[in-house]
Each structure stands twice: as C-alpha cells, then as structure tokens.
Amino acid sequence: MKIVVCVKQVPEVTNVQVDPATGTLIREGVKSILNPFCEYALDHAVRLKQAFDNISISAITMGPPQARDVLLRCLELGADEGILVTDRKFAGADTWATALTLAEAIRTAVPDFDLILVGKQAIDGDTAQVGPEIAEILGLAQITYGVEVTLSSSRKQVRVTQEVERGYEVVEAALPALVTCSKGEVVRRAPSFKDVLQARKKLIRTIRADAIAIPEGQLGLQGSFTQVVKVFPPPAKKTNTILQNLEVEKAAQEIFSFLKEKRFL
Amino acid sequence: MLIIDHERCTACKVCIRNCPFGALRIEDGLLQVNESCTLCGACVNVCRFKALGIERKQASPEELAKYKGVFVWVELDEETTPRQPRKVVLELLGKGRQLANALGEELVAVVLAGTGEVDLQVFGQHGADRVILCRHELLETYSTDGFTNVMCAVISAKKPAVVLYGATPHGRDFAPRVAARLKLGLTADCTGLEIDTDRQLVQTRPAFGGNIMASIITPYNRPQTATVRPNVFPVPEKQPAGSAVTEEFPVTLNRSAIRTRVVEKNTLVDGSEASIEDARVIVAGGRGCQKASNLDLLRTLAGQLGGTLAGSRAIVEQGWIPHTRQVGQSGTTVGPELYIAVGVSGAIQHVVGMSSSKTVIAINKDPEAGIFKTADLGVVGDALEILPILSALIEKEKQMQAASS
C-alpha cells in the first residue's frame, strides 16, 4: 500500500516581523521549517505504517531546490522516499497551478497510490485550497480537518475523525482518497541519531517540468488564474490605553469602570 | 519569470528591500533573481525606473463580459427549523449588494437545501434580487461531493461574474473543489472585496500569519470566486419590505455520487455555552491562565457579561478547552462587541482571529505581550488576582441595579 504525503517548506511565521519603514517582511534570522500541518499529515502516515504491514510513504514537495531540506526532515521522521518537484517554470504558481503540478507529479511518480495525506493548510499562505484541489484533479474523495486516520481491516477504506464546528465526526471513504490533517500528536517524537543516518540513505527523486504531462502555459504564473497585484502591511492598530504598576484592586476597578463606560454593564 | 531590464535598472536596491522572499540581489553590479521568486510583483510595484516586469497572459474582455451577477452561497444552519442562513451569509449579502451595485448587476442567493422548510424571505430582506433554490434530499446535510456537484451545475448554467462563499469549514472544504472542477481562480479567506475601474474583483487577504496583506485579482476567467472570512463585514440592516424572486433550479444527484459517509457524530458544544463565532462577548484564556481550573474565573466573568469562554491555540493543545472554542488562524475568526483576553500573549495567528472585535481588553503580566497592541484597554498585571475582584465588583453593581429597578 502506498501513501503519498504532500508537504511544504514555510518560513517560521510566528517569528516574522514587519519592517515598519517599508512594510515588508524582515527575513533575516527567520528559519525555514516543515509546515506544522504537513508534519501532522506525516505523523498519521507513520502511524499507519506502524499499525499495518507493507506500507510505503512517499513525501512530495513542490518548491525551490532548497525545499529538499523538508524532504530530508520527512525521511528522518519516517518517510521512505522523497520527491522534489522543482523547476523555474513552476514559479509564481497560485493554488490551482500548484495543485495541478503536484497532482500530475503524483501521477507520474506514484501512479499506484492508495491514500494522499496533506496538511489542512500552510502557515504562510493559509489558503487550505491545495489539498481539495489535488483531490478534485485526481478525482478522489476528500475528507478535511482530520485528527485521527485509520484504515478498515480490509484496507479498502479510510476512516477519519474530523474536527467540525460542534465537535467531531467520524467519516469513511473508499480508497483511493485524500485526507487533510489539522492535528497529529501534540508532542512529536524527535528523530534519533539513527533516524538521521538512515534518512541519508533514502532516495530523493527530482521531478522537473519536462517530466510531467502539463503544457508549459499551464505551469507557474502562466498557469495561474489569480494574480497578486499589491502587497502591503496590515492596517495600523488603534490607539490604546495601557495601565502598568497598578495594585490589583485598582486594576480591577479600572476594568470595571471601562466596562461601565462602554455600557457592557 | 521576472523580467529585468538592465538598461533601466540603476541598482538602487529598493526592490531588494521590498522583496518579501529574498529573491533579489546585486551581483557584479547587476540585479539578479533566484529560485525563491514567487512572481508576487512586490518589486515591480516599487521600481520607479520601470525596470522590472512580469509576463502575463491576456484575456478577451468580450468573453469575460458574458458573465454577470454576484452569487452568494447560502450556508444554512443545519440546527434550525425552518432552516435559517448562518450569519456570514447575511454579511456576504451586504457586501455582495455593494459589489452588485458597482457592477450594475444582480445579487443572487444560491440556496442548497434538503426538502424541509427554508426561510426564503430573509434573502430579499438583506439585499438579494433573486434566490436560486436547489432542493434535494441529499442536500439536507452537507457533503463535499453533493454540494460540489450542485454548485458546479448552478455556476455552469448561470455564468455569474462573482461567487462568494463564507470561509467556514464547509465553505473552505468545497469551494476549492468547485474552483478546480470548473478551472476558476479562488482566493481564500478574504477580508476585503472591491470592484476596480476595470470591473475586476479586487480580493484582499492576510498572508504570512497576518503579517502582510495581499490584493489579488482573477483577470483571465469568470466567475471570480472567493471565500470570505466571517465576522469581518457587517450584517446589513434588515429591510422588512425587501423581496427576492425565487427560482427553482433542477437538481440531479445520486447517492453513489457522494463518496464519504458520516458514521458517528460527537457533539462537544453543550446548550449552555453559545458558539464563539456568534458570541457578543468573549472571554478568552491563554497560556498565562496557568491551569485548566483557573478558567473558572474566566467562565464566571463571561457569565456575568452574557458572554462565552474561548481560548488560544496553546490552551486547546493543553486540552483545557475543546477545539470548537479556539480563536485564531487555525481556529475560528470571531468579531464580538467585547473581547477580553486573559493571559493571552497575542501571537499574530491569534490576533488575526479576533482583530475585528469592537472593543478589546487585555490582561497580561508581560508588558511586552503582543496582545496589548490591539487592546483598547490593556492592564499589565496578574489576571488570576484581578479577575475575582472584578467579578465581585460586577456582582455588587448588578445587585444595586436590581435593587434600584
């Protein structure tokens, strides 16, 4: 059985600061990491591999050559092979062009896949669109917001506990299918020295534009339906009152007065 | 690919400073671009020498002009009888009305419903000109495949210029499938929508965890589709006399087309606590609350103010509150009248989920906490000591009000 996990390299956005003068991101010292939701997806794949025999995991990413680093990380965490989809022709892809390229790369590299696991969204773009778009392009059933992923004993069905607004639902679909993951283990296992050494022996394949069956006009920016016309800093925050060094009674009184003044009491 | 005109380029480096991806550098006196370039266009905009360009494909204006009208997907609240739209639908009708007026076209509410009763009056009362009603027993509850199939049929037949979906879990689940099937552009989680002078929909959304805003257009095909963040646009005033024409749209749907099956439901939201999305008052806890039992202080305050308890991702991951109560980028976007953040550090991912709150009070021990930047009133101090005193003050006030009335 073959599981494909789609992953993305992202800047660690919690640390991203905006330059107040230019309104652009300050990148110095910002690390690139494996998108946390993709790591959850990989977690689920590794868990399935531990629970069932004969499962292989392919981690695939589309990105610049340095995205190889996240594939290496996936290999350390338990993926069996990495697939790097990289070409200058892919630059500027929106979610549609990204999904089309990844879907075609999966068809090329792992044509007999059974299950695709992806993170529910990437923490840089936050669109949550690429997963469902891949599912549509490959004609697969999709289950979003998965927190637990298991297989039926026949291994013909995937069973997913998904987060919904009022709680959880358990949803089943026949394989092949695509599942987006919003959670995995909260405390994840750090790869051991042995994992790191083993990862180095695993294969990372590279797929370029000429290897996939998409006309050049449908790749990257040329193939994108949306176009960014402007990038700017978020609107300035409102002016505010910050009170410091107050006795707790005085602090409570200040909040109380504020609530009264604003007519919440 | 980014086109650099070295004749015009003065190597002034303004573009390098403005590139969000670090893709530009000067090498041997010449500007060079590397693989990190995403063709976002930030550099093209800032270059005053017009030395940078991006090759784009062209669309035929005649073809695009055939698509007309602003369509809003009506997400029904499956808990109501007769079925009512969720609040975000009314927000979208308000915004959609402005867009339709700017285009001089119709505003249409697209209702996908089961065979039970639906409140159809509400759409005209909130600005819709027309309701397209798609009824089928398989649309009684949401499914990705069922809703995708029917929405695609409506869009293909009716050819709208714009389609808007609430960026709710269901909206974000099936809007990308519709877009991929019909080969449409889709912009996620928009917080701003305008029609520009070329009659294009300009969609503005936060990216990089809210650190930056991007304006996006869909120039080459129609409809232009977007999911829109709830609690950003106001609900328009209800016009009791407003009415919309209802048009039944024939639905063909087979059970076999729906490939997922819900086998179990676990509801965590109990009746005593309102959902955070529609709450008027929210008291939110963060890591600074220290332990789960301390959340009782927040619950008490929320109860006194007619509000509900929520929290940051940190305390959801600790298991102190369920994910249904998580505010932020990976949780729910809220826009209450009053948001009280207790021991919440204010990571940007949290802030983008609550920044449309009308009034914000923050209590945190750390004077540097990011949450203070968005607060109307910030108090640096120990919330665990302040809250009991505050609740006592409120209790006393309520007793006085009760006695005097």
XYZ file of C-alpha atoms in Angstrom:
670
model
C 0.000 0.000 0.000
C 1.316 3.412 -0.928
C 0.738 6.632 0.963
C 1.731 9.991 -0.503
C 2.228 12.879 1.922
C 2.324 16.355 0.350
C 4.486 18.765 2.321
C 5.559 22.395 2.099
C 8.559 24.351 3.289
C 7.446 27.548 5.010
C 9.085 30.407 6.900
C 8.528 30.091 10.626
C 5.907 32.822 10.539
C 5.481 33.188 14.298
C 8.845 34.946 14.226
C 8.243 37.034 11.144
C 8.326 40.758 11.837
C 7.334 43.556 9.504
C 9.757 46.387 8.833
C 7.775 49.461 9.922
C 9.543 51.652 7.347
C 8.954 49.535 4.242
C 6.064 47.322 5.345
C 7.818 44.203 4.128
C 8.812 41.067 5.970
C 12.114 41.018 7.802
C 13.564 37.701 6.783
C 16.916 37.814 8.488
C 17.145 35.028 11.014
C 13.795 33.545 10.013
C 14.156 29.800 9.690
C 12.502 27.665 7.050
C 10.600 24.769 8.554
C 8.362 21.899 7.571
C 4.823 23.316 7.727
C 3.395 22.019 11.048
C 0.149 20.770 9.477
C 2.199 18.797 6.920
C 4.130 17.289 9.800
C 0.800 16.172 11.300
C -0.066 14.538 7.973
C 3.266 12.720 8.016
C 2.599 11.658 11.632
C -0.606 9.980 10.539
C 1.168 8.216 7.682
C 3.905 6.953 10.005
C 1.314 5.721 12.470
C -0.490 3.785 9.741
C 2.824 2.287 8.696
C 3.411 1.149 12.275
C -0.082 -0.350 12.550
C -0.257 -2.123 9.174
C 2.235 -4.204 7.206
C 3.617 -3.321 3.880
C 3.019 0.414 3.702
C 5.424 2.759 1.977
C 5.384 6.524 2.425
C 6.415 8.984 -0.288
C 6.843 12.603 0.807
C 6.433 15.055 -2.068
C 7.023 18.789 -2.176
C 6.971 21.479 -4.820
C 9.334 24.352 -4.283
C 12.769 25.794 -4.945
C 15.791 23.442 -4.755
C 16.294 24.237 -1.053
C 12.890 22.632 -0.333
C 14.953 19.430 -0.365
C 15.595 20.199 3.325
C 11.994 19.478 4.289
C 12.074 16.203 2.388
C 15.156 15.236 4.365
C 13.269 16.075 7.536
C 10.365 13.858 6.342
C 12.795 10.999 5.708
C 14.127 11.401 9.260
C 10.576 11.310 10.605
C 9.774 8.077 8.779
C 9.013 8.663 5.100
C 10.556 6.056 2.777
C 11.333 8.311 -0.156
C 11.258 11.983 -1.081
C 10.063 13.564 -4.319
C 11.213 17.094 -5.094
C 9.131 18.829 -7.738
C 11.227 21.784 -8.769
C 11.681 23.944 -11.824
C 11.917 27.658 -12.520
C 8.832 27.174 -14.682
C 6.769 26.438 -11.554
C 7.458 29.875 -10.013
C 4.516 32.121 -9.312
C 2.012 29.265 -9.142
C -1.243 30.036 -7.347
C -3.132 27.266 -5.539
C -4.622 25.927 -8.775
C -1.329 25.749 -10.668
C 0.347 24.254 -7.576
C -2.349 21.605 -7.224
C -2.223 20.767 -10.938
C 1.559 20.368 -10.861
C 1.542 18.280 -7.679
C -1.327 16.099 -8.908
C 0.470 15.420 -12.183
C 3.747 14.766 -10.347
C 1.975 12.239 -8.086
C 0.503 10.546 -11.174
C 3.995 10.362 -12.629
C 5.977 9.338 -9.551
C 3.490 7.227 -7.557
C 0.808 6.190 -10.069
C -0.498 3.388 -7.844
C -1.024 5.439 -4.655
C -3.848 4.469 -2.268
C -4.019 7.435 0.092
C -2.856 11.048 -0.061
C -2.373 12.895 3.221
C -1.845 16.656 3.300
C -1.841 19.353 5.987
C -5.069 21.286 6.220
C -3.230 24.496 5.296
C 0.244 26.017 5.169
C 1.059 28.623 7.784
C 2.416 31.109 5.223
C -0.437 31.234 2.705
C -3.185 29.799 4.932
C -5.421 29.057 1.940
C -6.343 25.412 2.704
C -7.075 25.072 -1.029
C -4.310 22.924 -2.485
C -5.490 19.694 -0.802
C -9.085 19.801 -2.075
C -7.855 20.970 -5.493
C -5.497 17.971 -5.775
C -8.385 15.696 -4.749
C -10.575 17.173 -7.475
C -7.894 16.944 -10.169
C -7.200 13.304 -9.271
C -10.919 12.546 -8.896
C -10.638 11.439 -5.261
C -12.995 11.531 -2.315
C -11.774 14.059 0.231
C -12.049 14.378 3.995
C -10.817 17.636 5.552
C -9.732 18.595 9.111
C -8.684 15.057 10.083
C -7.358 14.434 13.589
C -7.276 10.624 13.520
C -6.740 8.459 10.461
C -7.196 4.687 10.386
C -7.818 2.010 7.779
C -10.503 -0.644 7.729
C -9.229 -4.196 8.256
C -9.681 -4.877 4.538
C -7.549 -1.753 3.899
C -10.054 -0.669 1.287
C -11.497 2.190 3.330
C -10.057 5.090 5.244
C -11.762 6.146 8.460
C -11.135 9.693 9.650
C -12.142 11.541 12.795
C -12.616 15.101 11.613
C -12.985 18.313 13.559
C -16.291 20.014 12.890
C -17.581 23.228 14.407
C -19.692 21.493 17.017
C -17.302 18.686 17.851
C -16.115 15.649 15.922
C -17.476 13.412 13.202
C -16.174 10.078 12.041
C -16.228 9.828 8.250
C -15.407 6.928 5.939
C -14.460 6.836 2.297
C -13.266 4.133 -0.077
C -9.634 4.328 -1.190
C -8.040 5.949 -3.028
C -8.843 9.136 -1.138
C -7.277 12.360 0.100
C -7.323 13.484 3.729
C -6.277 16.891 5.046
C -4.951 16.859 8.610
C -5.423 19.559 11.227
C -3.796 17.802 14.118
C -1.432 14.979 14.944
C 0.448 14.108 18.079
C 0.896 17.266 20.116
C 4.245 16.115 21.406
C 6.133 14.687 18.487
C 8.993 12.293 18.570
C 12.331 13.895 17.724
C 14.277 11.855 15.186
C 17.065 9.815 16.730
C 20.668 9.807 15.521
C 19.882 6.509 13.830
C 16.880 8.022 12.026
C 19.095 10.815 10.771
C 21.693 8.391 9.479
C 19.077 6.187 7.832
C 17.435 9.194 6.194
C 20.675 9.948 4.372
C 20.479 6.544 2.693
C 16.948 7.073 1.414
C 16.259 8.329 -2.067
C 15.116 11.803 -3.049
C 13.875 11.899 -6.636
C 13.679 15.159 -8.552
C 10.876 15.887 -11.000
C 11.195 18.783 -13.426
C 8.662 20.404 -15.730
C 9.626 18.255 -18.719
C 8.830 15.074 -16.777
C 5.175 15.861 -16.178
C 2.373 15.959 -18.710
C 1.343 19.600 -18.413
C 1.772 22.118 -21.227
C 4.116 24.935 -20.250
C 1.365 27.564 -20.428
C -0.403 25.827 -17.529
C 2.565 25.962 -15.164
C 3.575 28.559 -12.619
C 2.409 32.125 -13.084
C 1.297 31.465 -16.678
C -0.977 28.717 -15.471
C -2.394 30.643 -12.529
C -5.892 32.077 -12.513
C -5.233 34.549 -9.731
C -2.660 37.304 -9.703
C -1.259 39.269 -6.781
C -1.440 42.976 -7.653
C -0.350 44.524 -4.383
C 1.361 43.517 -1.158
C 1.124 45.887 1.799
C 1.354 45.960 5.596
C -1.803 45.352 7.627
C -3.685 48.471 8.718
C -2.188 50.278 11.709
C -3.502 49.244 15.086
C -5.830 51.501 17.010
C -4.581 53.766 19.788
C -4.985 52.316 23.223
C -4.515 52.755 26.936
C -2.050 50.506 28.725
C -2.039 50.606 32.517
C 1.014 49.381 34.403
C 2.131 49.044 38.011
C -1.366 49.146 39.485
C -2.471 47.484 42.708
C -4.761 44.566 41.831
C -7.784 46.342 43.401
C -7.095 49.448 41.338
C -6.613 47.350 38.175
C -9.949 45.602 38.716
C -11.594 48.968 39.351
C -10.173 50.386 36.098
C -11.541 47.478 34.073
C -14.868 47.744 35.863
C -15.119 51.474 35.063
C -14.189 50.823 31.437
C -16.911 48.169 31.129
C -19.435 50.570 32.615
C -18.349 53.430 30.399
C -18.693 51.209 27.309
C -22.116 50.061 28.576
C -21.297 46.399 28.937
C -22.739 46.573 32.468
C 9.583 34.708 -14.936
C 10.662 38.104 -13.653
C 11.940 40.285 -16.481
C 14.772 42.617 -15.540
C 15.600 45.485 -17.874
C 19.250 46.141 -17.052
C 19.245 49.272 -19.228
C 16.717 50.894 -16.921
C 17.851 49.359 -13.633
C 20.037 51.692 -11.562
C 20.838 49.039 -8.949
C 19.160 51.300 -6.358
C 18.195 48.190 -4.311
C 14.705 49.428 -3.427
C 13.293 46.218 -4.912
C 15.678 44.114 -2.839
C 14.419 45.723 0.357
C 10.807 45.229 -0.714
C 11.069 41.614 -1.843
C 9.205 39.518 0.742
C 11.074 36.385 -0.350
C 14.704 37.469 -0.508
C 14.832 36.536 -4.172
C 16.752 39.558 -5.469
C 20.402 40.528 -5.127
C 23.032 42.565 -6.916
C 25.797 40.510 -8.476
C 28.657 42.162 -10.389
C 26.634 45.377 -10.340
C 23.606 43.722 -11.963
C 20.273 42.854 -10.386
C 19.691 39.077 -10.321
C 16.683 36.986 -9.335
C 16.872 33.487 -7.837
C 14.538 30.488 -7.387
C 12.858 31.964 -4.316
C 10.965 34.373 -6.581
C 7.238 33.670 -6.498
C 6.395 36.398 -9.030
C 4.334 38.185 -6.383
C 5.057 41.502 -8.083
C 6.086 43.449 -4.978
C 9.300 44.558 -6.719
C 7.510 45.571 -9.922
C 5.292 47.919 -7.946
C 8.133 49.678 -6.112
C 10.518 50.131 -9.068
C 10.252 53.742 -10.132
C 12.516 53.144 -13.140
C 10.086 50.574 -14.604
C 12.998 48.168 -14.889
C 11.039 45.152 -13.692
C 8.179 43.334 -15.346
C 6.231 40.098 -15.309
C 4.901 38.465 -18.443
C 1.169 37.838 -18.120
C -1.315 36.184 -20.401
C -4.155 38.174 -21.923
C -7.884 37.587 -21.629
C -10.619 38.632 -24.014
C -12.848 41.306 -22.458
C -15.798 40.227 -24.637
C -15.649 36.708 -23.230
C -15.425 37.927 -19.634
C -18.350 40.336 -20.099
C -20.700 37.412 -20.755
C -20.574 36.545 -17.053
C -22.973 38.582 -14.944
C -24.167 38.842 -11.373
C -22.815 38.385 -7.865
C -23.710 34.996 -6.377
C -23.542 34.190 -2.680
C -23.563 30.610 -1.465
C -26.117 30.344 1.318
C -24.838 28.105 4.081
C -27.820 27.008 6.130
C -27.608 26.351 9.851
C -28.490 22.648 9.971
C -29.710 23.046 13.568
C -32.575 25.428 12.711
C -36.171 24.691 11.639
C -37.193 26.193 9.304
C -33.641 26.447 8.035
C -32.002 29.852 8.536
C -28.813 31.101 6.872
C -25.713 31.435 9.013
C -24.712 34.950 9.990
C -21.825 35.057 7.482
C -24.365 34.681 4.650
C -26.033 37.933 5.676
C -22.600 39.593 5.896
C -21.902 38.416 2.337
C -25.279 39.643 1.096
C -24.402 43.072 2.499
C -21.003 43.142 0.805
C -22.376 41.416 -2.298
C -25.020 44.151 -2.645
C -22.270 46.796 -2.818
C -20.373 44.769 -5.428
C -23.517 44.142 -7.477
C -24.353 47.842 -7.379
C -20.835 48.731 -8.501
C -21.235 46.336 -11.441
C -24.846 47.288 -12.099
C -25.770 43.617 -11.884
C -27.947 41.257 -9.835
C -27.254 39.899 -6.351
C -28.270 36.256 -6.179
C -28.515 33.961 -3.148
C -27.801 30.339 -4.041
C -29.553 28.017 -1.597
C -28.667 24.322 -1.475
C -31.232 22.685 0.774
C -32.995 19.460 1.640
C -36.724 19.018 1.254
C -37.639 20.711 4.577
C -38.771 24.268 5.115
C -36.307 27.111 4.475
C -36.759 30.779 5.431
C -36.588 32.284 1.936
C -37.802 35.773 2.899
C -34.625 36.640 4.713
C -32.581 36.903 1.485
C -34.638 39.639 -0.147
C -34.760 41.423 3.190
C -30.962 41.529 3.203
C -30.461 42.757 -0.337
C -30.760 39.783 -2.730
C -32.577 40.326 -6.021
C -33.028 36.644 -6.712
C -32.852 33.317 -4.935
C -31.738 30.215 -6.801
C -33.189 27.318 -4.846
C -31.668 23.865 -5.292
C -33.582 21.214 -3.409
C -32.727 17.549 -2.975
C -32.973 15.140 -0.075
C -29.223 14.519 -0.370
C -28.589 18.224 0.310
C -30.256 18.004 3.737
C -26.822 17.642 5.337
C -23.507 18.838 3.957
C -21.307 16.599 1.836
C -18.305 17.656 -0.235
C -19.415 15.756 -3.325
C -23.106 16.659 -3.183
C -22.508 20.366 -2.713
C -19.680 20.479 -5.270
C -21.829 18.824 -7.934
C -24.792 21.121 -7.442
C -22.764 24.328 -7.131
C -20.884 23.472 -10.336
C -24.175 22.907 -12.139
C -25.518 26.289 -10.994
C -22.349 28.172 -11.953
C -22.092 26.480 -15.356
C -25.714 27.226 -16.183
C -25.958 30.756 -14.790
C -22.490 32.164 -15.576
C -22.051 34.643 -12.698
C -19.237 37.205 -12.600
C -18.528 36.691 -8.899
C -19.183 33.821 -6.464
C -18.681 34.325 -2.729
C -18.569 31.644 -0.043
C -18.237 32.090 3.723
C -14.764 30.915 4.765
C -16.329 28.419 7.178
C -15.146 24.806 7.421
C -17.702 23.730 4.801
C -17.091 26.726 2.543
C -13.357 26.098 2.612
C -13.942 22.385 2.033
C -15.911 22.556 -1.210
C -15.123 25.963 -2.771
C -11.660 24.723 -3.897
C -13.249 21.615 -5.447
C -15.718 23.725 -7.387
C -12.881 26.008 -8.489
C -10.702 23.090 -9.573
C -13.516 21.391 -11.457
C -14.533 24.499 -13.371
C -10.931 25.781 -13.622
C -11.584 29.022 -11.768
C -9.434 31.291 -9.672
C -10.238 31.159 -5.962
C -8.933 33.491 -3.278
C -9.077 32.175 0.282
C -10.262 33.857 3.432
C -10.690 37.396 2.077
C -11.106 40.349 4.418
C -11.640 42.998 1.728
C -13.572 42.992 -1.570
C -13.902 45.871 -4.047
C -14.719 46.359 -7.723
C -11.982 48.334 -9.509
C -12.271 50.625 -12.521
C -11.779 47.643 -14.879
C -14.788 45.923 -13.246
C -12.455 43.379 -11.672
C -13.000 41.998 -8.206
C -10.052 43.025 -6.023
C -9.757 40.487 -3.224
C -7.673 41.407 -0.208
C -6.487 38.824 2.277
C -3.905 38.428 5.017
C -0.926 36.116 4.449
C 2.117 35.075 6.458
C 0.003 34.674 9.557
C -1.442 38.167 9.159
C 1.934 39.910 8.890
C 1.203 41.088 5.385
C -1.842 41.833 3.219
C -2.157 40.882 -0.441
C -4.600 42.191 -3.037
C -5.445 39.617 -5.672
C -7.377 39.708 -8.936
C -8.661 36.951 -11.211
C -8.119 38.538 -14.598
C -8.380 35.678 -17.084
C -11.618 33.871 -16.472
C -15.027 34.070 -14.838
C -16.507 33.741 -12.353
C -14.073 35.260 -9.885
C -14.527 33.203 -6.743
C -13.549 33.872 -3.145
C -14.093 32.571 0.348
C -14.685 35.397 2.802
C -13.789 35.446 6.459
C -16.792 35.560 8.800
C -17.256 38.462 11.203
C -15.420 40.955 9.002
C -18.256 42.638 7.091
C -21.304 43.993 8.930
C -24.727 42.391 8.607
C -26.828 44.835 6.549
C -29.912 46.301 8.152
C -32.952 44.150 7.544
C -35.444 45.684 5.103
C -38.783 44.084 6.032
C -40.281 45.060 2.662
C -37.356 43.725 0.625
C -38.183 40.725 -1.520
C -36.415 38.487 -3.986
C -37.694 36.372 -6.839
C -37.258 32.661 -6.156
C -36.207 30.400 -8.988
C -36.181 26.632 -8.522
C -33.093 25.072 -10.067
C -33.470 21.395 -11.040
C -31.048 19.123 -9.184
C -29.810 15.747 -10.326
C -27.906 13.927 -7.617
C -27.338 10.235 -6.900
C -26.391 8.739 -3.581
C -23.495 6.971 -5.296
C -22.011 10.364 -6.214
C -21.391 11.057 -2.527
C -18.252 9.141 -1.672
C -17.984 9.950 2.036
C -20.181 8.576 4.788
C -20.569 10.019 8.284
C -20.660 7.058 10.651
C -20.518 8.823 14.008
C -21.144 12.295 15.450
C -19.793 13.603 18.743
C -21.121 16.979 19.746
C -18.952 18.883 22.182
C -20.906 22.120 22.203
C -23.406 21.901 25.025
C -26.523 24.054 25.055
C -25.358 26.189 27.973
C -22.487 27.791 26.105
C -23.056 29.678 22.869
C -20.780 29.064 19.888
C -17.929 31.559 19.873
C -18.490 32.623 16.282
C -21.736 34.444 17.045
C -20.952 35.464 20.635
C -21.457 39.119 21.622
C -18.944 38.896 24.464
C -15.940 36.573 24.595
C -13.574 35.992 27.500
C -10.522 34.227 26.094
C -7.821 32.470 28.062
C -4.233 31.827 27.100
C -1.218 30.046 28.477
C -0.987 32.716 31.215
C -4.021 31.170 32.911
C -1.565 28.520 34.121
C -4.002 25.666 34.678
C -7.388 24.449 33.498
C -9.144 25.050 36.809
C -8.267 28.761 36.646
C -10.527 29.022 33.607
C -13.447 29.028 36.070
C -12.537 32.658 36.823
C -12.995 33.424 33.121
C -16.227 31.427 32.940
C -17.621 33.425 35.848
C -16.757 36.721 34.186
C -18.167 35.525 30.859
C -21.384 34.514 32.624
C -21.692 37.938 34.253
C -21.264 39.701 30.912
C -23.589 37.384 28.978
C -20.638 36.004 27.089
C -18.819 32.793 26.466
C -15.394 31.268 27.093
C -12.822 30.843 24.331
C -9.071 30.451 24.166
C -5.825 30.460 22.283
C -4.294 27.514 20.463
C -1.941 26.995 23.421
C -4.720 26.035 25.827
C -6.579 23.989 23.216
C -3.408 21.934 22.739
C -3.213 21.524 26.520
C -6.722 20.067 26.329
C -8.209 22.708 28.658
C -10.921 23.665 26.159
C -12.150 21.881 23.009
C -11.037 22.994 19.534
C -14.540 24.359 18.931
C -13.569 27.243 21.239
C -10.214 28.107 19.642
C -9.811 31.657 18.347
C -7.293 32.365 15.606
C -5.893 31.454 12.252
C -6.279 27.726 12.750
C -9.440 28.078 14.823
C -12.419 30.383 14.489
C -12.451 34.039 13.490
C -14.585 35.996 15.893
C -15.893 39.566 15.918
C -17.706 40.160 19.207
C -18.678 43.509 20.713
C -16.290 42.809 23.585
C -13.224 40.566 23.701
C -11.390 40.125 26.977
C -8.011 38.405 26.537
C -6.701 36.911 29.761
C -3.117 35.684 29.813
C -3.084 35.576 26.012
C 0.313 36.558 24.628
C -1.174 37.712 21.337
C 0.710 35.779 18.665
C -0.239 37.201 15.279
C -2.137 33.979 14.481
C -4.379 34.657 17.458
C -4.723 38.359 16.741
C -5.943 37.877 13.163
C -8.718 35.705 14.560
C -10.045 38.419 16.885
C -8.895 41.738 15.428
C -12.370 42.666 14.193
C -13.662 42.673 17.793
C -15.250 46.063 18.502
C -13.690 46.509 21.955
C -10.709 44.620 23.345
C -9.482 44.414 26.936
C -6.222 42.584 27.612
C -4.776 41.464 30.920
C -1.273 40.044 30.899
C 1.722 40.013 33.225
C 4.134 40.705 30.378
C 4.155 44.390 29.365
C 5.680 43.359 26.018
C 2.826 40.957 25.150
C 1.677 41.466 21.557
C -1.968 41.424 22.611
C -1.581 44.935 24.077
C -1.091 46.335 20.577
C -4.669 45.503 19.631
C -6.249 46.300 23.015
C -8.389 49.349 23.735
C -7.606 48.872 27.390
C -4.558 46.917 28.493
C -3.750 46.057 32.082
C -0.308 44.751 32.976
C -0.842 42.522 35.967
C -1.817 39.145 37.323
C -5.240 38.288 35.921
C -5.687 35.478 38.420
C -5.707 38.093 41.178
C -7.578 40.774 39.261
C -10.478 38.677 37.954
C -12.006 37.662 41.326
C -12.039 41.312 42.424
C -13.517 42.406 39.085
C -16.236 39.753 39.315
C -17.070 40.888 42.856
C -17.393 44.500 41.646
C -19.678 43.429 38.818
C -21.768 41.327 41.197
C -22.208 44.285 43.528
C -23.168 46.532 40.618
C -25.754 44.007 39.407
C -27.287 43.787 42.870
C -27.504 47.588 43.016
C -29.100 47.723 39.577
C -31.587 45.032 40.579
C -32.431 46.869 43.810
C -32.991 50.206 42.091
C -35.166 48.875 39.271
